[in-house]
mmCIF file with all atom_site columns, C-alpha atoms in Angstrom:
data_model
loop_
_atom_site.group_PDB
_atom_site.id
_atom_site.type_symbol
_atom_site.label_atom_id
_atom_site.label_alt_id
_atom_site.label_comp_id
_atom_site.label_asym_id
_atom_site.label_entity_id
_atom_site.label_seq_id
_atom_site.pdbx_PDB_ins_code
_atom_site.Cartn_x
_atom_site.Cartn_y
_atom_site.Cartn_z
_atom_site.occupancy
_atom_site.B_iso_or_equiv
_atom_site.pdbx_formal_charge
_atom_site.auth_seq_id
_atom_site.auth_comp_id
_atom_site.auth_asym_id
_atom_site.auth_atom_id
_atom_site.pdbx_PDB_model_num
ATOM 1   C CA . MET A 1 1   ? -72.209  54.296 -125.031 1.00 0.00 ? 149 MET A CA 1
ATOM 2   C CA . LEU A 1 2   ? -75.429  52.312 -125.440 1.00 0.00 ? 150 LEU A CA 1
ATOM 3   C CA . ASP A 1 3   ? -76.268  50.972 -128.939 1.00 0.00 ? 151 ASP A CA 1
ATOM 4   C CA . LEU A 1 4   ? -79.979  50.401 -129.599 1.00 0.00 ? 152 LEU A CA 1
ATOM 5   C CA . PHE A 1 5   ? -81.782  48.699 -132.461 1.00 0.00 ? 153 PHE A CA 1
ATOM 6   C CA . PHE A 1 6   ? -85.287  50.026 -132.973 1.00 0.00 ? 154 PHE A CA 1
ATOM 7   C CA . CYS A 1 7   ? -87.518  47.684 -134.954 1.00 0.00 ? 155 CYS A CA 1
ATOM 8   C CA . ILE A 1 8   ? -89.484  49.870 -137.195 1.00 0.00 ? 156 ILE A CA 1
ATOM 9   C CA . THR A 1 9   ? -91.122  47.483 -139.627 1.00 0.00 ? 157 THR A CA 1
ATOM 10  C CA . ARG A 1 10  ? -94.458  49.155 -140.254 1.00 0.00 ? 158 ARG A CA 1
ATOM 11  C CA . LEU A 1 11  ? -93.285  52.700 -140.192 1.00 0.00 ? 159 LEU A CA 1
ATOM 12  C CA . PHE A 1 12  ? -92.080  54.574 -143.282 1.00 0.00 ? 160 PHE A CA 1
ATOM 13  C CA . LEU A 1 13  ? -88.543  55.778 -142.709 1.00 0.00 ? 161 LEU A CA 1
ATOM 14  C CA . GLY A 1 14  ? -87.992  57.413 -146.086 1.00 0.00 ? 162 GLY A CA 1
ATOM 15  C CA . ASP A 1 15  ? -84.412  58.556 -146.288 1.00 0.00 ? 163 ASP A CA 1
ATOM 16  C CA . ARG A 1 16  ? -83.780  57.685 -142.604 1.00 0.00 ? 164 ARG A CA 1
ATOM 17  C CA . ASP A 1 17  ? -83.072  54.042 -143.154 1.00 0.00 ? 165 ASP A CA 1
ATOM 18  C CA . GLY A 1 18  ? -79.573  53.289 -141.808 1.00 0.00 ? 166 GLY A CA 1
ATOM 19  C CA . GLU A 1 19  ? -79.372  56.709 -140.007 1.00 0.00 ? 167 GLU A CA 1
ATOM 20  C CA . THR A 1 20  ? -77.430  57.017 -136.789 1.00 0.00 ? 168 THR A CA 1
ATOM 21  C CA . ILE A 1 21  ? -78.617  59.424 -134.116 1.00 0.00 ? 169 ILE A CA 1
ATOM 22  C CA . LYS A 1 22  ? -76.406  60.207 -131.081 1.00 0.00 ? 170 LYS A CA 1
ATOM 23  C CA . ILE A 1 23  ? -78.157  61.526 -127.998 1.00 0.00 ? 171 ILE A CA 1
ATOM 24  C CA . ASP A 1 24  ? -75.816  63.048 -125.473 1.00 0.00 ? 172 ASP A CA 1
ATOM 25  C CA . THR A 1 25  ? -77.800  65.905 -124.058 1.00 0.00 ? 173 THR A CA 1
ATOM 26  C CA . TYR A 1 26  ? -80.837  65.046 -122.057 1.00 0.00 ? 174 TYR A CA 1
ATOM 27  C CA . LEU A 1 27  ? -82.286  65.568 -118.560 1.00 0.00 ? 175 LEU A CA 1
ATOM 28  C CA . GLN A 1 28  ? -80.203  64.351 -115.803 1.00 0.00 ? 176 GLN A CA 1
ATOM 29  C CA . CYS A 1 29  ? -81.612  62.000 -113.080 1.00 0.00 ? 177 CYS A CA 1
ATOM 30  C CA . SER A 1 30  ? -83.132  63.188 -109.857 1.00 0.00 ? 178 SER A CA 1
ATOM 31  C CA . ASP A 1 31  ? -80.826  61.112 -107.633 1.00 0.00 ? 179 ASP A CA 1
ATOM 32  C CA . GLY A 1 32  ? -78.759  63.646 -105.628 1.00 0.00 ? 180 GLY A CA 1
ATOM 33  C CA . SER A 1 33  ? -75.842  61.255 -105.156 1.00 0.00 ? 181 SER A CA 1
ATOM 34  C CA . CYS A 1 34  ? -75.509  60.392 -108.915 1.00 0.00 ? 182 CYS A CA 1
ATOM 35  C CA . SER A 1 35  ? -72.310  61.363 -110.730 1.00 0.00 ? 183 SER A CA 1
ATOM 36  C CA . CYS A 1 36  ? -74.387  63.645 -113.003 1.00 0.00 ? 184 CYS A CA 1
ATOM 37  C CA . LYS A 1 37  ? -74.892  65.876 -109.932 1.00 0.00 ? 185 LYS A CA 1
ATOM 38  C CA . SER A 1 38  ? -71.218  66.035 -109.112 1.00 0.00 ? 186 SER A CA 1
ATOM 39  C CA . SER A 1 39  ? -69.370  69.342 -108.708 1.00 0.00 ? 187 SER A CA 1
ATOM 40  C CA . CYS A 1 40  ? -67.554  68.666 -111.963 1.00 0.00 ? 188 CYS A CA 1
ATOM 41  C CA . LYS A 1 41  ? -68.713  71.317 -114.436 1.00 0.00 ? 189 LYS A CA 1
ATOM 42  C CA . GLN A 1 42  ? -67.003  69.740 -117.416 1.00 0.00 ? 190 GLN A CA 1
ATOM 43  C CA . ARG A 1 43  ? -68.672  66.907 -119.270 1.00 0.00 ? 191 ARG A CA 1
ATOM 44  C CA . SER A 1 44  ? -65.326  65.205 -119.864 1.00 0.00 ? 192 SER A CA 1
ATOM 45  C CA . CYS A 1 45  ? -65.044  64.070 -116.222 1.00 0.00 ? 193 CYS A CA 1
ATOM 46  C CA . LEU A 1 46  ? -68.569  62.499 -116.215 1.00 0.00 ? 194 LEU A CA 1
ATOM 47  C CA . PRO A 1 47  ? -69.192  58.878 -117.333 1.00 0.00 ? 195 PRO A CA 1
ATOM 48  C CA . ASN A 1 48  ? -69.889  58.499 -120.994 1.00 0.00 ? 196 ASN A CA 1
ATOM 49  C CA . SER A 1 49  ? -73.664  58.797 -121.352 1.00 0.00 ? 197 SER A CA 1
ATOM 50  C CA . VAL A 1 50  ? -74.123  58.849 -125.070 1.00 0.00 ? 198 VAL A CA 1
ATOM 51  C CA . VAL A 1 51  ? -77.017  56.790 -126.450 1.00 0.00 ? 199 VAL A CA 1
ATOM 52  C CA . THR A 1 52  ? -76.755  55.842 -130.131 1.00 0.00 ? 200 THR A CA 1
ATOM 53  C CA . LEU A 1 53  ? -79.888  55.080 -132.009 1.00 0.00 ? 201 LEU A CA 1
ATOM 54  C CA . LYS A 1 54  ? -79.526  53.277 -135.370 1.00 0.00 ? 202 LYS A CA 1
ATOM 55  C CA . LEU A 1 55  ? -82.665  53.269 -137.457 1.00 0.00 ? 203 LEU A CA 1
ATOM 56  C CA . TYR A 1 56  ? -83.266  50.399 -139.806 1.00 0.00 ? 204 TYR A CA 1
ATOM 57  C CA . LYS A 1 57  ? -86.331  49.693 -141.939 1.00 0.00 ? 205 LYS A CA 1
ATOM 58  C CA . GLY A 1 58  ? -86.917  46.000 -142.051 1.00 0.00 ? 206 GLY A CA 1
ATOM 59  C CA . PHE A 1 59  ? -86.468  42.915 -139.903 1.00 0.00 ? 207 PHE A CA 1
ATOM 60  C CA . TYR A 1 60  ? -83.565  42.364 -137.540 1.00 0.00 ? 208 TYR A CA 1
ATOM 61  C CA . HIS A 1 61  ? -82.944  38.855 -138.859 1.00 0.00 ? 209 HIS A CA 1
ATOM 62  C CA . GLU A 1 62  ? -82.424  40.391 -142.297 1.00 0.00 ? 210 GLU A CA 1
ATOM 63  C CA . LYS A 1 63  ? -80.351  43.421 -141.267 1.00 0.00 ? 211 LYS A CA 1
ATOM 64  C CA . TYR A 1 64  ? -78.021  42.034 -138.559 1.00 0.00 ? 212 TYR A CA 1
ATOM 65  C CA . ARG A 1 65  ? -75.534  40.556 -141.099 1.00 0.00 ? 213 ARG A CA 1
ATOM 66  C CA . TYR A 1 66  ? -74.765  44.011 -142.467 1.00 0.00 ? 214 TYR A CA 1
ATOM 67  C CA . MET A 1 67  ? -74.235  45.746 -139.111 1.00 0.00 ? 215 MET A CA 1
ATOM 68  C CA . ASP A 1 68  ? -70.788  46.751 -137.960 1.00 0.00 ? 216 ASP A CA 1
ATOM 69  C CA . THR A 1 69  ? -71.767  46.132 -134.317 1.00 0.00 ? 217 THR A CA 1
ATOM 70  C CA . HIS A 1 70  ? -74.710  44.489 -132.709 1.00 0.00 ? 218 HIS A CA 1
ATOM 71  C CA . PRO A 1 71  ? -76.998  46.344 -130.306 1.00 0.00 ? 219 PRO A CA 1
ATOM 72  C CA . GLN A 1 72  ? -76.936  46.158 -126.590 1.00 0.00 ? 220 GLN A CA 1
ATOM 73  C CA . LEU A 1 73  ? -80.738  46.443 -126.531 1.00 0.00 ? 221 LEU A CA 1
ATOM 74  C CA . VAL A 1 74  ? -83.547  45.945 -129.079 1.00 0.00 ? 222 VAL A CA 1
ATOM 75  C CA . ILE A 1 75  ? -86.674  47.983 -128.756 1.00 0.00 ? 223 ILE A CA 1
ATOM 76  C CA . ALA A 1 76  ? -89.854  47.212 -130.703 1.00 0.00 ? 224 ALA A CA 1
ATOM 77  C CA . SER A 1 77  ? -92.779  49.470 -129.982 1.00 0.00 ? 225 SER A CA 1
ATOM 78  C CA . ASN A 1 78  ? -96.337  48.390 -130.816 1.00 0.00 ? 226 ASN A CA 1
ATOM 79  C CA . ALA A 1 79  ? -94.680  45.278 -132.250 1.00 0.00 ? 227 ALA A CA 1
ATOM 80  C CA . GLY A 1 80  ? -97.772  43.133 -132.997 1.00 0.00 ? 228 GLY A CA 1
ATOM 81  C CA . ILE A 1 81  ? -95.781  39.984 -132.608 1.00 0.00 ? 229 ILE A CA 1
ATOM 82  C CA . THR A 1 82  ? -98.718  37.630 -132.916 1.00 0.00 ? 230 THR A CA 1
ATOM 83  C CA . ALA A 1 83  ? -100.226 39.521 -135.818 1.00 0.00 ? 231 ALA A CA 1
ATOM 84  C CA . TYR A 1 84  ? -97.063  39.320 -137.898 1.00 0.00 ? 232 TYR A CA 1
ATOM 85  C CA . PRO A 1 85  ? -95.431  35.875 -138.223 1.00 0.00 ? 233 PRO A CA 1
ATOM 86  C CA . SER A 1 86  ? -92.395  37.557 -139.777 1.00 0.00 ? 234 SER A CA 1
ATOM 87  C CA . TRP A 1 87  ? -91.320  38.340 -136.160 1.00 0.00 ? 235 TRP A CA 1
ATOM 88  C CA . LEU A 1 88  ? -90.433  34.713 -135.430 1.00 0.00 ? 236 LEU A CA 1
ATOM 89  C CA . PRO A 1 89  ? -86.986  34.573 -137.115 1.00 0.00 ? 237 PRO A CA 1
ATOM 90  C CA . SER A 1 90  ? -86.039  37.860 -135.416 1.00 0.00 ? 238 SER A CA 1
ATOM 91  C CA . ILE A 1 91  ? -87.146  36.646 -132.009 1.00 0.00 ? 239 ILE A CA 1
ATOM 92  C CA . GLU A 1 92  ? -85.166  33.429 -132.480 1.00 0.00 ? 240 GLU A CA 1
ATOM 93  C CA . LEU A 1 93  ? -82.059  35.363 -133.474 1.00 0.00 ? 241 LEU A CA 1
ATOM 94  C CA . ILE A 1 94  ? -82.320  37.918 -130.678 1.00 0.00 ? 242 ILE A CA 1
ATOM 95  C CA . SER A 1 95  ? -82.687  35.098 -128.188 1.00 0.00 ? 243 SER A CA 1
ATOM 96  C CA . GLU A 1 96  ? -79.746  33.185 -129.681 1.00 0.00 ? 244 GLU A CA 1
ATOM 97  C CA . MET A 1 97  ? -77.527  36.230 -129.537 1.00 0.00 ? 245 MET A CA 1
ATOM 98  C CA . ASN A 1 98  ? -78.682  36.893 -125.942 1.00 0.00 ? 246 ASN A CA 1
ATOM 99  C CA . ILE A 1 99  ? -79.608  40.466 -126.671 1.00 0.00 ? 247 ILE A CA 1
ATOM 100 C CA . PRO A 1 100 ? -82.205  41.975 -124.264 1.00 0.00 ? 248 PRO A CA 1
ATOM 101 C CA . ALA A 1 101 ? -85.329  43.036 -126.051 1.00 0.00 ? 249 ALA A CA 1
ATOM 102 C CA . ILE A 1 102 ? -88.163  45.304 -124.943 1.00 0.00 ? 250 ILE A CA 1
ATOM 103 C CA . PHE A 1 103 ? -91.601  45.135 -126.703 1.00 0.00 ? 251 PHE A CA 1
ATOM 104 C CA . THR A 1 104 ? -94.741  47.193 -126.282 1.00 0.00 ? 252 THR A CA 1
ATOM 105 C CA . ASP A 1 105 ? -98.244  46.497 -127.467 1.00 0.00 ? 253 ASP A CA 1
ATOM 106 C CA . TYR A 1 106 ? -101.541 48.288 -127.607 1.00 0.00 ? 254 TYR A CA 1
ATOM 107 C CA . CYS A 1 107 ? -103.614 46.211 -125.279 1.00 0.00 ? 255 CYS A CA 1
ATOM 108 C CA . GLU A 1 108 ? -103.204 43.595 -122.521 1.00 0.00 ? 256 GLU A CA 1
ATOM 109 C CA . GLU A 1 109 ? -104.612 40.796 -124.668 1.00 0.00 ? 257 GLU A CA 1
ATOM 110 C CA . ALA A 1 110 ? -102.077 41.414 -127.427 1.00 0.00 ? 258 ALA A CA 1
ATOM 111 C CA . ALA A 1 111 ? -99.274  41.597 -124.890 1.00 0.00 ? 259 ALA A CA 1
ATOM 112 C CA . PHE A 1 112 ? -100.261 38.211 -123.347 1.00 0.00 ? 260 PHE A CA 1
ATOM 113 C CA . LEU A 1 113 ? -100.490 36.593 -126.823 1.00 0.00 ? 261 LEU A CA 1
ATOM 114 C CA . ALA A 1 114 ? -97.068  38.055 -127.744 1.00 0.00 ? 262 ALA A CA 1
ATOM 115 C CA . ALA A 1 115 ? -95.604  36.799 -124.435 1.00 0.00 ? 263 ALA A CA 1
ATOM 116 C CA . ARG A 1 116 ? -96.897  33.333 -125.100 1.00 0.00 ? 264 ARG A CA 1
ATOM 117 C CA . CYS A 1 117 ? -95.408  33.456 -128.634 1.00 0.00 ? 265 CYS A CA 1
ATOM 118 C CA . ILE A 1 118 ? -91.953  34.612 -127.288 1.00 0.00 ? 266 ILE A CA 1
ATOM 119 C CA . CYS A 1 119 ? -91.889  31.986 -124.631 1.00 0.00 ? 267 CYS A CA 1
ATOM 120 C CA . THR A 1 120 ? -92.819  29.247 -127.110 1.00 0.00 ? 268 THR A CA 1
ATOM 121 C CA . VAL A 1 121 ? -90.114  30.341 -129.569 1.00 0.00 ? 269 VAL A CA 1
ATOM 122 C CA . THR A 1 122 ? -87.381  30.925 -126.996 1.00 0.00 ? 270 THR A CA 1
ATOM 123 C CA . GLY A 1 123 ? -88.263  28.169 -124.520 1.00 0.00 ? 271 GLY A CA 1
ATOM 124 C CA . ARG A 1 124 ? -87.775  30.701 -121.702 1.00 0.00 ? 272 ARG A CA 1
ATOM 125 C CA . PRO A 1 125 ? -90.046  32.895 -119.629 1.00 0.00 ? 273 PRO A CA 1
ATOM 126 C CA . LEU A 1 126 ? -90.043  36.648 -120.131 1.00 0.00 ? 274 LEU A CA 1
ATOM 127 C CA . SER A 1 127 ? -87.230  38.496 -118.291 1.00 0.00 ? 275 SER A CA 1
ATOM 128 C CA . ILE A 1 128 ? -89.553  41.530 -117.923 1.00 0.00 ? 276 ILE A CA 1
ATOM 129 C CA . PRO A 1 129 ? -93.129  40.596 -117.145 1.00 0.00 ? 277 PRO A CA 1
ATOM 130 C CA . ILE A 1 130 ? -96.063  42.250 -118.821 1.00 0.00 ? 278 ILE A CA 1
ATOM 131 C CA . GLN A 1 131 ? -96.892  45.539 -117.070 1.00 0.00 ? 279 GLN A CA 1
ATOM 132 C CA . VAL A 1 132 ? -98.474  48.938 -117.815 1.00 0.00 ? 280 VAL A CA 1
ATOM 133 C CA . ASN A 1 133 ? -95.969  51.168 -119.592 1.00 0.00 ? 281 ASN A CA 1
ATOM 134 C CA . PRO A 1 134 ? -95.577  54.338 -117.530 1.00 0.00 ? 282 PRO A CA 1
ATOM 135 C CA . PHE A 1 135 ? -94.609  56.113 -120.797 1.00 0.00 ? 283 PHE A CA 1
ATOM 136 C CA . ARG A 1 136 ? -97.645  55.021 -122.833 1.00 0.00 ? 284 ARG A CA 1
ATOM 137 C CA . GLN A 1 137 ? -99.616  57.435 -124.931 1.00 0.00 ? 285 GLN A CA 1
ATOM 138 C CA . PRO A 1 138 ? -101.982 59.178 -122.526 1.00 0.00 ? 286 PRO A CA 1
ATOM 139 C CA . MET A 1 139 ? -105.019 59.146 -124.817 1.00 0.00 ? 287 MET A CA 1
ATOM 140 C CA . VAL A 1 140 ? -107.205 56.122 -125.682 1.00 0.00 ? 288 VAL A CA 1
ATOM 141 C CA . MET A 1 141 ? -106.970 54.857 -129.264 1.00 0.00 ? 289 MET A CA 1
ATOM 142 C CA . GLU A 1 142 ? -110.087 55.572 -131.270 1.00 0.00 ? 290 GLU A CA 1
ATOM 143 C CA . ASP A 1 143 ? -112.408 53.074 -132.952 1.00 0.00 ? 291 ASP A CA 1
ATOM 144 C CA . GLN A 1 144 ? -111.831 50.048 -130.742 1.00 0.00 ? 292 GLN A CA 1
ATOM 145 C CA . ALA A 1 145 ? -113.671 47.060 -132.121 1.00 0.00 ? 293 ALA A CA 1
ATOM 146 C CA . LEU A 1 146 ? -113.400 45.049 -128.868 1.00 0.00 ? 294 LEU A CA 1
ATOM 147 C CA . TYR A 1 147 ? -113.987 47.926 -126.438 1.00 0.00 ? 295 TYR A CA 1
ATOM 148 C CA . LEU A 1 148 ? -110.832 46.993 -124.432 1.00 0.00 ? 296 LEU A CA 1
ATOM 149 C CA . PRO A 1 149 ? -108.577 49.694 -122.910 1.00 0.00 ? 297 PRO A CA 1
ATOM 150 C CA . CYS A 1 150 ? -106.133 50.347 -125.674 1.00 0.00 ? 298 CYS A CA 1
ATOM 151 C CA . TYR A 1 151 ? -103.291 52.923 -125.773 1.00 0.00 ? 299 TYR A CA 1
ATOM 152 C CA . SER A 1 152 ? -100.233 53.249 -128.018 1.00 0.00 ? 300 SER A CA 1
ATOM 153 C CA . ASN A 1 153 ? -97.359  51.476 -126.268 1.00 0.00 ? 301 ASN A CA 1
ATOM 154 C CA . CYS A 1 154 ? -99.679  50.676 -123.328 1.00 0.00 ? 302 CYS A CA 1
ATOM 155 C CA . PHE A 1 155 ? -98.113  47.448 -122.104 1.00 0.00 ? 303 PHE A CA 1
ATOM 156 C CA . ILE A 1 156 ? -94.402  46.683 -121.933 1.00 0.00 ? 304 ILE A CA 1
ATOM 157 C CA . PHE A 1 157 ? -92.606  43.352 -121.602 1.00 0.00 ? 305 PHE A CA 1
ATOM 158 C CA . GLY A 1 158 ? -89.237  41.961 -122.482 1.00 0.00 ? 306 GLY A CA 1
ATOM 159 C CA . MET A 1 159 ? -86.997  38.945 -123.146 1.00 0.00 ? 307 MET A CA 1
#
């Protein structure tokens, strides 16, 4: 089972704060030799492939004390790390706890600034370099002041 922590600081969760979602049914991989393609018809003989999403409204550095378990991965989409100084304590904590973290940002410039901030705070280079996110939103964001290519979740990087 994979536990994830989604950083949703600027999104209104309403009654979903603290909600747990288990995903156990999804498309199988295309690798013909993978165990998901085995002749076993019962799910009980396949490896456990449940992904648990836990939704929290707020900052990781404020929420982690109240969690029963800590995530195996932190995901923060369109994080805006350099735009929001409130990220710094969470980045420090995630780094100290040695939890892998994936971030996305709208444009390449924001991703580079965020990477520089992460490297300065952690004292380490990124473990996943900045790259175009193959799962980014396929449509350009409207009203771009700087006229730079900009898509939701366009660039992905990690620590």
